[in-house]
PDB file of C-alpha atoms in Angstrom:
ATOM      1  CA  MET C   1      21.577  30.848   8.168  1.00 81.00           C
ATOM      2  CA  ALA C   2      19.700  27.545   8.354  1.00 86.00           C
ATOM      3  CA  GLY C   3      20.610  24.634   6.137  1.00 92.00           C
ATOM      4  CA  LYS C   4      18.255  22.360   4.253  1.00 94.00           C
ATOM      5  CA  LEU C   5      16.991  18.809   4.670  1.00 97.00           C
ATOM      6  CA  TYR C   6      16.668  16.473   1.677  1.00 98.00           C
ATOM      7  CA  LEU C   7      14.804  13.151   1.442  1.00 98.00           C
ATOM      8  CA  VAL C   8      16.619  11.260  -1.287  1.00 98.00           C
ATOM      9  CA  PRO C   9      15.321   8.036  -2.886  1.00 97.00           C
ATOM     10  CA  THR C  10      17.885   5.349  -3.624  1.00 97.00           C
ATOM     11  CA  PRO C  11      17.688   2.426  -6.089  1.00 96.00           C
ATOM     12  CA  ILE C  12      15.532  -0.536  -5.053  1.00 95.00           C
ATOM     13  CA  GLY C  13      18.001  -2.878  -6.734  1.00 93.00           C
ATOM     14  CA  ASN C  14      19.697  -1.710  -9.902  1.00 95.00           C
ATOM     15  CA  LEU C  15      22.191   1.026  -9.011  1.00 95.00           C
ATOM     16  CA  LYS C  16      21.687   2.633 -12.429  1.00 95.00           C
ATOM     17  CA  ASP C  17      18.214   3.716 -11.306  1.00 96.00           C
ATOM     18  CA  ILE C  18      19.595   6.515  -9.139  1.00 96.00           C
ATOM     19  CA  THR C  19      18.833   9.955 -10.563  1.00 97.00           C
ATOM     20  CA  LEU C  20      21.369  12.608 -11.528  1.00 97.00           C
ATOM     21  CA  ARG C  21      19.680  14.969  -9.081  1.00 98.00           C
ATOM     22  CA  ALA C  22      20.014  12.454  -6.242  1.00 98.00           C
ATOM     23  CA  LEU C  23      23.735  12.112  -6.933  1.00 98.00           C
ATOM     24  CA  GLU C  24      24.092  15.895  -7.070  1.00 98.00           C
ATOM     25  CA  VAL C  25      22.403  16.293  -3.673  1.00 98.00           C
ATOM     26  CA  LEU C  26      24.391  13.485  -2.046  1.00 98.00           C
ATOM     27  CA  GLN C  27      27.608  15.063  -3.338  1.00 98.00           C
ATOM     28  CA  SER C  28      26.682  18.493  -2.013  1.00 97.00           C
ATOM     29  CA  VAL C  29      25.307  17.870   1.502  1.00 98.00           C
ATOM     30  CA  ASP C  30      27.374  17.935   4.685  1.00 97.00           C
ATOM     31  CA  ILE C  31      25.881  14.814   6.268  1.00 97.00           C
ATOM     32  CA  ILE C  32      24.001  11.742   5.044  1.00 97.00           C
ATOM     33  CA  ALA C  33      21.614  10.032   7.479  1.00 97.00           C
ATOM     34  CA  ALA C  34      21.184   6.393   6.447  1.00 95.00           C
ATOM     35  CA  GLU C  35      18.899   3.598   7.586  1.00 93.00           C
ATOM     36  CA  ASP C  36      21.790   1.109   7.502  1.00 92.00           C
ATOM     37  CA  THR C  37      25.173   2.809   7.212  1.00 92.00           C
ATOM     38  CA  ARG C  38      26.901  -0.382   6.063  1.00 92.00           C
ATOM     39  CA  GLN C  39      24.386  -0.930   3.264  1.00 91.00           C
ATOM     40  CA  SER C  40      24.417   2.720   2.211  1.00 94.00           C
ATOM     41  CA  LEU C  41      28.227   2.779   2.181  1.00 94.00           C
ATOM     42  CA  LYS C  42      28.161   0.309  -0.724  1.00 94.00           C
ATOM     43  CA  LEU C  43      26.007   2.725  -2.734  1.00 95.00           C
ATOM     44  CA  LEU C  44      28.075   5.788  -1.828  1.00 96.00           C
ATOM     45  CA  ASN C  45      31.371   4.038  -2.571  1.00 96.00           C
ATOM     46  CA  HIS C  46      30.021   2.924  -5.945  1.00 96.00           C
ATOM     47  CA  PHE C  47      29.472   6.575  -6.890  1.00 97.00           C
ATOM     48  CA  ASN C  48      32.613   7.761  -5.073  1.00 97.00           C
ATOM     49  CA  ILE C  49      30.692   9.898  -2.585  1.00 97.00           C
ATOM     50  CA  LYS C  50      32.632  10.601   0.628  1.00 96.00           C
ATOM     51  CA  LYS C  51      30.468  12.186   3.326  1.00 96.00           C
ATOM     52  CA  ILE C  52      29.889  11.998   7.065  1.00 95.00           C
ATOM     53  CA  LEU C  53      27.471   9.099   7.537  1.00 95.00           C
ATOM     54  CA  ILE C  54      25.132   8.801  10.544  1.00 96.00           C
ATOM     55  CA  SER C  55      22.463   6.199  11.353  1.00 94.00           C
ATOM     56  CA  TYR C  56      18.771   7.047  11.116  1.00 94.00           C
ATOM     57  CA  HIS C  57      16.462   4.061  11.493  1.00 92.00           C
ATOM     58  CA  LYS C  58      13.076   3.144  12.975  1.00 88.00           C
ATOM     59  CA  PHE C  59      14.566   2.426  16.430  1.00 90.00           C
ATOM     60  CA  ASN C  60      16.219   5.856  16.842  1.00 90.00           C
ATOM     61  CA  GLU C  61      14.002   7.928  14.533  1.00 89.00           C
ATOM     62  CA  LEU C  62      12.211   9.933  17.221  1.00 87.00           C
ATOM     63  CA  GLY C  63      15.334  11.082  19.054  1.00 88.00           C
ATOM     64  CA  LYS C  64      17.548  11.368  15.992  1.00 93.00           C
ATOM     65  CA  SER C  65      15.025  13.572  14.169  1.00 94.00           C
ATOM     66  CA  GLU C  66      15.439  16.299  16.788  1.00 93.00           C
ATOM     67  CA  ASP C  67      19.231  16.122  16.488  1.00 94.00           C
ATOM     68  CA  ILE C  68      19.091  16.333  12.683  1.00 96.00           C
ATOM     69  CA  ILE C  69      16.716  19.313  12.808  1.00 95.00           C
ATOM     70  CA  ARG C  70      19.026  21.040  15.292  1.00 95.00           C
ATOM     71  CA  GLN C  71      21.955  20.627  12.899  1.00 95.00           C
ATOM     72  CA  VAL C  72      19.869  21.903   9.972  1.00 96.00           C
ATOM     73  CA  LYS C  73      18.990  24.991  12.023  1.00 95.00           C
ATOM     74  CA  GLU C  74      22.727  25.477  12.650  1.00 95.00           C
ATOM     75  CA  GLY C  75      23.359  25.571   8.901  1.00 95.00           C
ATOM     76  CA  LYS C  76      24.076  21.961   7.953  1.00 96.00           C
ATOM     77  CA  ASN C  77      22.653  20.467   4.771  1.00 97.00           C
ATOM     78  CA  ILE C  78      21.557  16.888   5.471  1.00 97.00           C
ATOM     79  CA  ALA C  79      20.257  14.114   3.212  1.00 98.00           C
ATOM     80  CA  ILE C  80      18.154  11.226   4.495  1.00 97.00           C
ATOM     81  CA  ILE C  81      18.275   7.932   2.617  1.00 97.00           C
ATOM     82  CA  SER C  82      16.848   4.473   3.268  1.00 94.00           C
ATOM     83  CA  ASP C  83      18.304   1.109   2.291  1.00 92.00           C
ATOM     84  CA  ALA C  84      16.238   1.194  -0.896  1.00 93.00           C
ATOM     85  CA  GLY C  85      13.455   3.325  -2.290  1.00 94.00           C
ATOM     86  CA  THR C  86      11.916   6.543  -0.991  1.00 94.00           C
ATOM     87  CA  PRO C  87      12.342   7.567   2.673  1.00 95.00           C
ATOM     88  CA  GLY C  88       9.009   7.797   4.453  1.00 92.00           C
ATOM     89  CA  ILE C  89       7.390   4.980   2.453  1.00 92.00           C
ATOM     90  CA  SER C  90       7.574   1.935   4.767  1.00 88.00           C
ATOM     91  CA  ASP C  91      10.964   3.337   5.816  1.00 89.00           C
ATOM     92  CA  PRO C  92      12.097   6.044   8.284  1.00 91.00           C
ATOM     93  CA  GLY C  93      11.375   9.586   7.132  1.00 93.00           C
ATOM     94  CA  SER C  94       7.755  10.423   7.932  1.00 93.00           C
ATOM     95  CA  VAL C  95       8.584  11.409  11.527  1.00 94.00           C
ATOM     96  CA  ILE C  96      11.147  14.021  10.543  1.00 95.00           C
ATOM     97  CA  VAL C  97       8.848  15.394   7.836  1.00 96.00           C
ATOM     98  CA  SER C  98       6.153  15.993  10.457  1.00 95.00           C
ATOM     99  CA  LYS C  99       8.655  17.679  12.771  1.00 94.00           C
ATOM    100  CA  CYS C 100       9.958  19.901   9.953  1.00 95.00           C
ATOM    101  CA  ILE C 101       6.421  21.046   9.158  1.00 96.00           C
ATOM    102  CA  GLU C 102       5.718  21.731  12.852  1.00 95.00           C
ATOM    103  CA  GLN C 103       8.911  23.766  13.241  1.00 94.00           C
ATOM    104  CA  ASN C 104       8.733  25.490   9.833  1.00 92.00           C
ATOM    105  CA  ILE C 105      11.984  23.881   8.650  1.00 92.00           C
ATOM    106  CA  GLU C 106      12.529  23.815   4.889  1.00 90.00           C
ATOM    107  CA  PHE C 107      12.893  20.353   3.365  1.00 96.00           C
ATOM    108  CA  VAL C 108      12.988  18.915  -0.150  1.00 97.00           C
ATOM    109  CA  VAL C 109      11.627  15.543  -1.279  1.00 97.00           C
ATOM    110  CA  LEU C 110      13.266  14.173  -4.428  1.00 98.00           C
ATOM    111  CA  PRO C 111      11.344  11.837  -6.768  1.00 96.00           C
ATOM    112  CA  GLY C 112      12.849   8.460  -7.472  1.00 93.00           C
ATOM    113  CA  ALA C 113      12.679   4.720  -7.306  1.00 91.00           C
ATOM    114  CA  THR C 114       9.829   3.014  -5.463  1.00 92.00           C
ATOM    115  CA  ALA C 115       8.719  -0.607  -5.606  1.00 95.00           C
ATOM    116  CA  ILE C 116       5.027   0.306  -5.340  1.00 96.00           C
ATOM    117  CA  THR C 117       4.490   1.810  -8.777  1.00 96.00           C
ATOM    118  CA  THR C 118       6.913  -0.573 -10.477  1.00 97.00           C
ATOM    119  CA  ALA C 119       4.997  -3.609  -9.195  1.00 98.00           C
ATOM    120  CA  LEU C 120       1.606  -2.040  -9.889  1.00 98.00           C
ATOM    121  CA  VAL C 121       2.377  -1.510 -13.570  1.00 98.00           C
ATOM    122  CA  TYR C 122       3.921  -4.991 -13.853  1.00 98.00           C
ATOM    123  CA  SER C 123       0.733  -6.520 -12.413  1.00 98.00           C
ATOM    124  CA  GLY C 124      -1.482  -5.418 -15.291  1.00 97.00           C
ATOM    125  CA  MET C 125      -4.235  -4.614 -12.776  1.00 97.00           C
ATOM    126  CA  ASP C 126      -6.197  -1.383 -12.361  1.00 96.00           C
ATOM    127  CA  THR C 127      -3.705   1.472 -11.923  1.00 97.00           C
ATOM    128  CA  THR C 128      -6.298   4.266 -11.671  1.00 96.00           C
ATOM    129  CA  LYS C 129      -6.924   3.618  -7.986  1.00 97.00           C
ATOM    130  CA  PHE C 130      -4.948   1.575  -5.475  1.00 97.00           C
ATOM    131  CA  ILE C 131      -4.313   1.220  -1.740  1.00 97.00           C
ATOM    132  CA  PHE C 132      -0.809   0.614  -0.380  1.00 97.00           C
ATOM    133  CA  ARG C 133      -0.567  -0.871   3.125  1.00 95.00           C
ATOM    134  CA  GLY C 134       3.125  -1.800   3.352  1.00 94.00           C
ATOM    135  CA  PHE C 135       3.946  -4.794   5.557  1.00 95.00           C
ATOM    136  CA  LEU C 136       1.020  -6.428   7.332  1.00 95.00           C
ATOM    137  CA  PRO C 137       1.535  -7.100  11.079  1.00 94.00           C
ATOM    138  CA  ARG C 138       2.855 -10.530  12.036  1.00 90.00           C
ATOM    139  CA  GLU C 139      -0.070 -11.618  14.205  1.00 91.00           C
ATOM    140  CA  ASN C 140      -3.456 -12.498  12.680  1.00 89.00           C
ATOM    141  CA  LYS C 141      -5.304 -10.639  15.444  1.00 91.00           C
ATOM    142  CA  GLU C 142      -3.483  -7.441  14.409  1.00 95.00           C
ATOM    143  CA  ARG C 143      -3.803  -7.812  10.644  1.00 95.00           C
ATOM    144  CA  LYS C 144      -7.409  -9.051  10.654  1.00 95.00           C
ATOM    145  CA  PRO C 145      -8.882  -5.552  11.261  1.00 96.00           C
ATOM    146  CA  ILE C 146      -6.754  -4.170   8.415  1.00 96.00           C
ATOM    147  CA  ILE C 147      -8.049  -6.766   5.955  1.00 96.00           C
ATOM    148  CA  ASP C 148     -11.616  -6.398   7.213  1.00 95.00           C
ATOM    149  CA  ASP C 149     -11.328  -2.710   6.315  1.00 95.00           C
ATOM    150  CA  LEU C 150     -10.052  -3.543   2.807  1.00 96.00           C
ATOM    151  CA  ILE C 151     -12.127  -6.582   1.881  1.00 94.00           C
ATOM    152  CA  ASN C 152     -14.928  -4.637   0.184  1.00 92.00           C
ATOM    153  CA  ARG C 153     -12.720  -2.027  -1.495  1.00 94.00           C
ATOM    154  CA  SER C 154     -12.586  -2.039  -5.294  1.00 94.00           C
ATOM    155  CA  GLU C 155      -9.096  -0.494  -5.397  1.00 97.00           C
ATOM    156  CA  THR C 156      -6.063  -2.613  -6.268  1.00 98.00           C
ATOM    157  CA  LEU C 157      -4.302  -3.629  -3.021  1.00 98.00           C
ATOM    158  CA  ILE C 158      -0.517  -3.510  -2.578  1.00 98.00           C
ATOM    159  CA  PHE C 159       1.533  -5.059   0.237  1.00 98.00           C
ATOM    160  CA  TYR C 160       5.212  -5.693   0.948  1.00 97.00           C
ATOM    161  CA  GLU C 161       6.293  -9.055   2.343  1.00 97.00           C
ATOM    162  CA  ALA C 162       9.463 -10.819   3.438  1.00 96.00           C
ATOM    163  CA  PRO C 163      10.212 -14.324   2.094  1.00 97.00           C
ATOM    164  CA  HIS C 164       9.985 -16.118   5.466  1.00 96.00           C
ATOM    165  CA  ARG C 165       6.450 -14.782   6.014  1.00 96.00           C
ATOM    166  CA  LEU C 166       5.166 -15.025   2.465  1.00 97.00           C
ATOM    167  CA  LEU C 167       3.313 -18.353   2.612  1.00 97.00           C
ATOM    168  CA  SER C 168       1.506 -17.593   5.882  1.00 95.00           C
ATOM    169  CA  THR C 169       0.463 -14.186   4.516  1.00 97.00           C
ATOM    170  CA  LEU C 170      -0.879 -15.721   1.300  1.00 97.00           C
ATOM    171  CA  GLU C 171      -2.882 -18.262   3.314  1.00 97.00           C
ATOM    172  CA  PHE C 172      -4.232 -15.504   5.553  1.00 97.00           C
ATOM    173  CA  LEU C 173      -5.275 -13.412   2.538  1.00 97.00           C
ATOM    174  CA  TYR C 174      -6.936 -16.384   0.830  1.00 97.00           C
ATOM    175  CA  GLU C 175      -8.928 -17.210   3.977  1.00 96.00           C
ATOM    176  CA  ASN C 176     -10.080 -13.620   4.411  1.00 96.00           C
ATOM    177  CA  ILE C 177     -10.596 -12.113   0.947  1.00 95.00           C
ATOM    178  CA  GLY C 178     -11.117 -15.196  -1.203  1.00 94.00           C
ATOM    179  CA  ASN C 179      -9.415 -16.458  -4.326  1.00 95.00           C
ATOM    180  CA  ARG C 180      -8.475 -13.203  -6.054  1.00 96.00           C
ATOM    181  CA  LYS C 181      -5.862 -12.583  -8.738  1.00 97.00           C
ATOM    182  CA  ILE C 182      -2.417 -11.711  -7.384  1.00 98.00           C
ATOM    183  CA  SER C 183       0.807 -10.539  -8.966  1.00 98.00           C
ATOM    184  CA  MET C 184       3.929 -11.683  -7.095  1.00 97.00           C
ATOM    185  CA  CYS C 185       6.774  -9.257  -7.811  1.00 98.00           C
ATOM    186  CA  ARG C 186      10.124 -10.484  -6.518  1.00 96.00           C
ATOM    187  CA  GLU C 187      13.534  -8.769  -6.415  1.00 96.00           C
ATOM    188  CA  LEU C 188      12.394  -5.841  -8.553  1.00 97.00           C
ATOM    189  CA  THR C 189      15.096  -4.317 -10.830  1.00 96.00           C
ATOM    190  CA  LYS C 190      17.632  -6.885  -9.617  1.00 95.00           C
ATOM    191  CA  LEU C 191      19.353  -9.706 -11.501  1.00 92.00           C
ATOM    192  CA  TYR C 192      16.750 -12.309 -10.485  1.00 93.00           C
ATOM    193  CA  GLU C 193      13.667 -10.118 -10.900  1.00 96.00           C
ATOM    194  CA  GLU C 194      10.577 -12.295 -11.294  1.00 97.00           C
ATOM    195  CA  ILE C 195       6.908 -11.498 -11.871  1.00 97.00           C
ATOM    196  CA  ILE C 196       4.386 -14.302 -11.336  1.00 97.00           C
ATOM    197  CA  ARG C 197       0.674 -13.710 -11.982  1.00 98.00           C
ATOM    198  CA  LEU C 198      -1.601 -16.261 -10.301  1.00 97.00           C
ATOM    199  CA  THR C 199      -4.669 -16.575  -8.109  1.00 98.00           C
ATOM    200  CA  LEU C 200      -4.136 -16.648  -4.346  1.00 98.00           C
ATOM    201  CA  GLU C 201      -4.961 -20.357  -4.288  1.00 98.00           C
ATOM    202  CA  GLU C 202      -2.433 -21.070  -7.042  1.00 98.00           C
ATOM    203  CA  ALA C 203       0.186 -18.903  -5.304  1.00 98.00           C
ATOM    204  CA  ILE C 204      -0.172 -20.909  -2.083  1.00 98.00           C
ATOM    205  CA  GLU C 205       0.357 -24.182  -3.933  1.00 97.00           C
ATOM    206  CA  TYR C 206       3.296 -22.710  -5.869  1.00 97.00           C
ATOM    207  CA  TYR C 207       5.148 -21.591  -2.747  1.00 96.00           C
ATOM    208  CA  LYS C 208       4.509 -24.871  -0.978  1.00 96.00           C
ATOM    209  CA  GLN C 209       6.648 -26.376  -3.736  1.00 96.00           C
ATOM    210  CA  ASN C 210       9.099 -23.475  -4.237  1.00 95.00           C
ATOM    211  CA  VAL C 211      10.983 -21.779  -1.409  1.00 95.00           C
ATOM    212  CA  PRO C 212      10.328 -17.987  -1.462  1.00 96.00           C
ATOM    213  CA  ARG C 213      13.491 -15.941  -1.982  1.00 94.00           C
ATOM    214  CA  GLY C 214      14.040 -12.196  -1.896  1.00 93.00           C
ATOM    215  CA  GLU C 215      11.696  -9.339  -1.049  1.00 93.00           C
ATOM    216  CA  TYR C 216       8.168  -9.387  -2.490  1.00 97.00           C
ATOM    217  CA  VAL C 217       5.585  -6.841  -3.538  1.00 98.00           C
ATOM    218  CA  LEU C 218       2.081  -8.368  -3.592  1.00 98.00           C
ATOM    219  CA  VAL C 219      -0.424  -6.724  -5.923  1.00 98.00           C
ATOM    220  CA  ILE C 220      -3.982  -8.015  -5.472  1.00 98.00           C
ATOM    221  CA  GLU C 221      -7.091  -7.177  -7.462  1.00 97.00           C
ATOM    222  CA  GLY C 222      -9.754  -5.191  -5.665  1.00 96.00           C
ATOM    223  CA  LYS C 223     -13.263  -6.495  -5.189  1.00 92.00           C
ATOM    224  CA  SER C 224     -14.965  -6.750  -8.566  1.00 86.00           C
ATOM    225  CA  LYS C 225     -18.104  -4.792  -9.427  1.00 82.00           C
ATOM    226  CA  GLU C 226     -19.832  -8.096 -10.156  1.00 82.00           C
ATOM    227  CA  ALA C 227     -19.072  -9.369  -6.643  1.00 80.00           C
ATOM    228  CA  ILE C 228     -20.214  -6.094  -5.072  1.00 77.00           C
ATOM    229  CA  ASP C 229     -23.473  -6.111  -7.083  1.00 74.00           C
ATOM    230  CA  LYS C 230     -24.101  -9.759  -6.225  1.00 77.00           C
ATOM    231  CA  GLU C 231     -23.695  -9.100  -2.499  1.00 75.00           C
ATOM    232  CA  GLU C 232     -25.944  -6.047  -2.704  1.00 72.00           C
ATOM    233  CA  ARG C 233     -28.662  -8.097  -4.417  1.00 73.00           C
ATOM    234  CA  ALA C 234     -28.305 -10.844  -1.825  1.00 73.00           C
ATOM    235  CA  LYS C 235     -29.220  -8.365   0.911  1.00 72.00           C
ATOM    236  CA  TRP C 236     -32.711  -8.021  -0.551  1.00 75.00           C
ATOM    237  CA  ASP C 237     -33.348 -11.625  -1.593  1.00 72.00           C
ATOM    238  CA  SER C 238     -34.988 -12.417   1.729  1.00 76.00           C
ATOM    239  CA  LEU C 239     -37.362  -9.428   1.447  1.00 81.00           C
ATOM    240  CA  THR C 240     -40.405  -8.966  -0.740  1.00 84.00           C
ATOM    241  CA  ILE C 241     -40.504  -5.709  -2.693  1.00 83.00           C
ATOM    242  CA  GLU C 242     -43.183  -4.439  -0.318  1.00 84.00           C
ATOM    243  CA  GLU C 243     -40.984  -5.255   2.699  1.00 80.00           C
ATOM    244  CA  HIS C 244     -38.037  -3.604   0.986  1.00 86.00           C
ATOM    245  CA  ILE C 245     -39.990  -0.352   0.495  1.00 82.00           C
ATOM    246  CA  GLN C 246     -41.327  -0.518   4.043  1.00 86.00           C
ATOM    247  CA  LYS C 247     -37.787  -0.968   5.414  1.00 83.00           C
ATOM    248  CA  TYR C 248     -36.706   2.391   3.991  1.00 82.00           C
ATOM    249  CA  MET C 249     -39.921   4.051   5.116  1.00 84.00           C
ATOM    250  CA  ASP C 250     -39.293   2.770   8.644  1.00 83.00           C
ATOM    251  CA  GLU C 251     -35.904   4.513   8.450  1.00 85.00           C
ATOM    252  CA  GLY C 252     -37.655   7.827   7.820  1.00 87.00           C
ATOM    253  CA  ILE C 253     -37.547   7.997   4.025  1.00 86.00           C
ATOM    254  CA  ASN C 254     -40.798   9.068   2.374  1.00 87.00           C
ATOM    255  CA  LYS C 255     -42.602   6.554   0.196  1.00 83.00           C
ATOM    256  CA  LYS C 256     -41.734   8.172  -3.148  1.00 83.00           C
ATOM    257  CA  ASP C 257     -38.001   8.308  -2.393  1.00 81.00           C
ATOM    258  CA  ALA C 258     -38.089   4.811  -0.872  1.00 83.00           C
ATOM    259  CA  MET C 259     -39.444   3.469  -4.167  1.00 83.00           C
ATOM    260  CA  LYS C 260     -36.600   5.137  -6.091  1.00 86.00           C
ATOM    261  CA  VAL C 261     -33.980   3.572  -3.805  1.00 83.00           C
ATOM    262  CA  VAL C 262     -35.592   0.128  -4.065  1.00 81.00           C
ATOM    263  CA  ALA C 263     -35.672   0.386  -7.862  1.00 84.00           C
ATOM    264  CA  LYS C 264     -31.934   1.145  -7.802  1.00 84.00           C
ATOM    265  CA  ASP C 265     -31.173  -1.608  -5.270  1.00 81.00           C
ATOM    266  CA  ARG C 266     -32.980  -4.221  -7.333  1.00 81.00           C
ATOM    267  CA  ASN C 267     -32.141  -2.796 -10.759  1.00 81.00           C
ATOM    268  CA  MET C 268     -35.846  -2.795 -11.621  1.00 83.00           C
ATOM    269  CA  PRO C 269     -38.056  -0.226 -13.428  1.00 87.00           C
ATOM    270  CA  LYS C 270     -39.652   2.330 -11.121  1.00 81.00           C
ATOM    271  CA  SER C 271     -43.045   1.512 -12.648  1.00 80.00           C
ATOM    272  CA  GLU C 272     -42.744  -2.075 -11.439  1.00 83.00           C
ATOM    273  CA  ILE C 273     -41.813  -0.932  -7.922  1.00 82.00           C
ATOM    274  CA  TYR C 274     -44.787   1.465  -7.964  1.00 69.00           C
ATOM    275  CA  LYS C 275     -47.227  -1.412  -8.580  1.00 73.00           C
ATOM    276  CA  HIS C 276     -45.931  -3.188  -5.494  1.00 76.00           C
ATOM    277  CA  SER C 277     -46.090   0.006  -3.430  1.00 75.00           C
ATOM    278  CA  LEU C 278     -49.863   0.129  -3.960  1.00 75.00           C
ATOM    279  CA  LYS C 279     -50.182  -2.978  -1.773  1.00 74.00           C
ATOM    280  CA  LEU C 280     -48.735  -1.132   1.237  1.00 72.00           C
TER     281      LEU C 280
END
């Protein structure tokens, strides 16, 4: 009879944030696969959990996933944990989930601590829609396409960042998306937890004077409706209303529908657009 695989979230700082269900699973499984066995041993010792501990990290994830699945098929119950937070979210875990689905292996994902939602609520920004992109690449040439894809999105943006890269990332963001509001969430749930709400420009100046310490979650406001509307209007400033209508007609839209689109683009009454259409 096959065993079962569990993805178990662990606290992102405060050990009291572990769930009763997580402890129950960790106590019951045969093996625990950990991102950093030394780090995880501190957590397991704190809760007096004595289990076989194996390493499962981003450098051995592909090969180790097959071995773990083999043991599950043989009847072993195995839990996967990361150093902090939910496996599969900017941590190892997504590879083995894909393999389990491909091979029809049963697995269970437990809910639990994650820095994303904690920081998002702390930020006070729009929580109804957001985009999480984890850690940006180190090189500008690699992260530029990512930001270019996000620059016009209205969703709240969330990134992770390490202290030694924080200032360069803030400068990169400021240069590419402008001076938006940002919430700097540091050491969440830990003793020195700190939430700083600034603009990107202010954040750059702040961290030129204060050495960044600890892990950060960056929550940045999405592009405002006002900015989007302003840019849309700017597209048509160089065109007369007649040219604007003609542009859509040249694209294959009939005159009546072209007038409706122009009225919407320019936020003008359709009757006013109609008067200009008579000149065509």
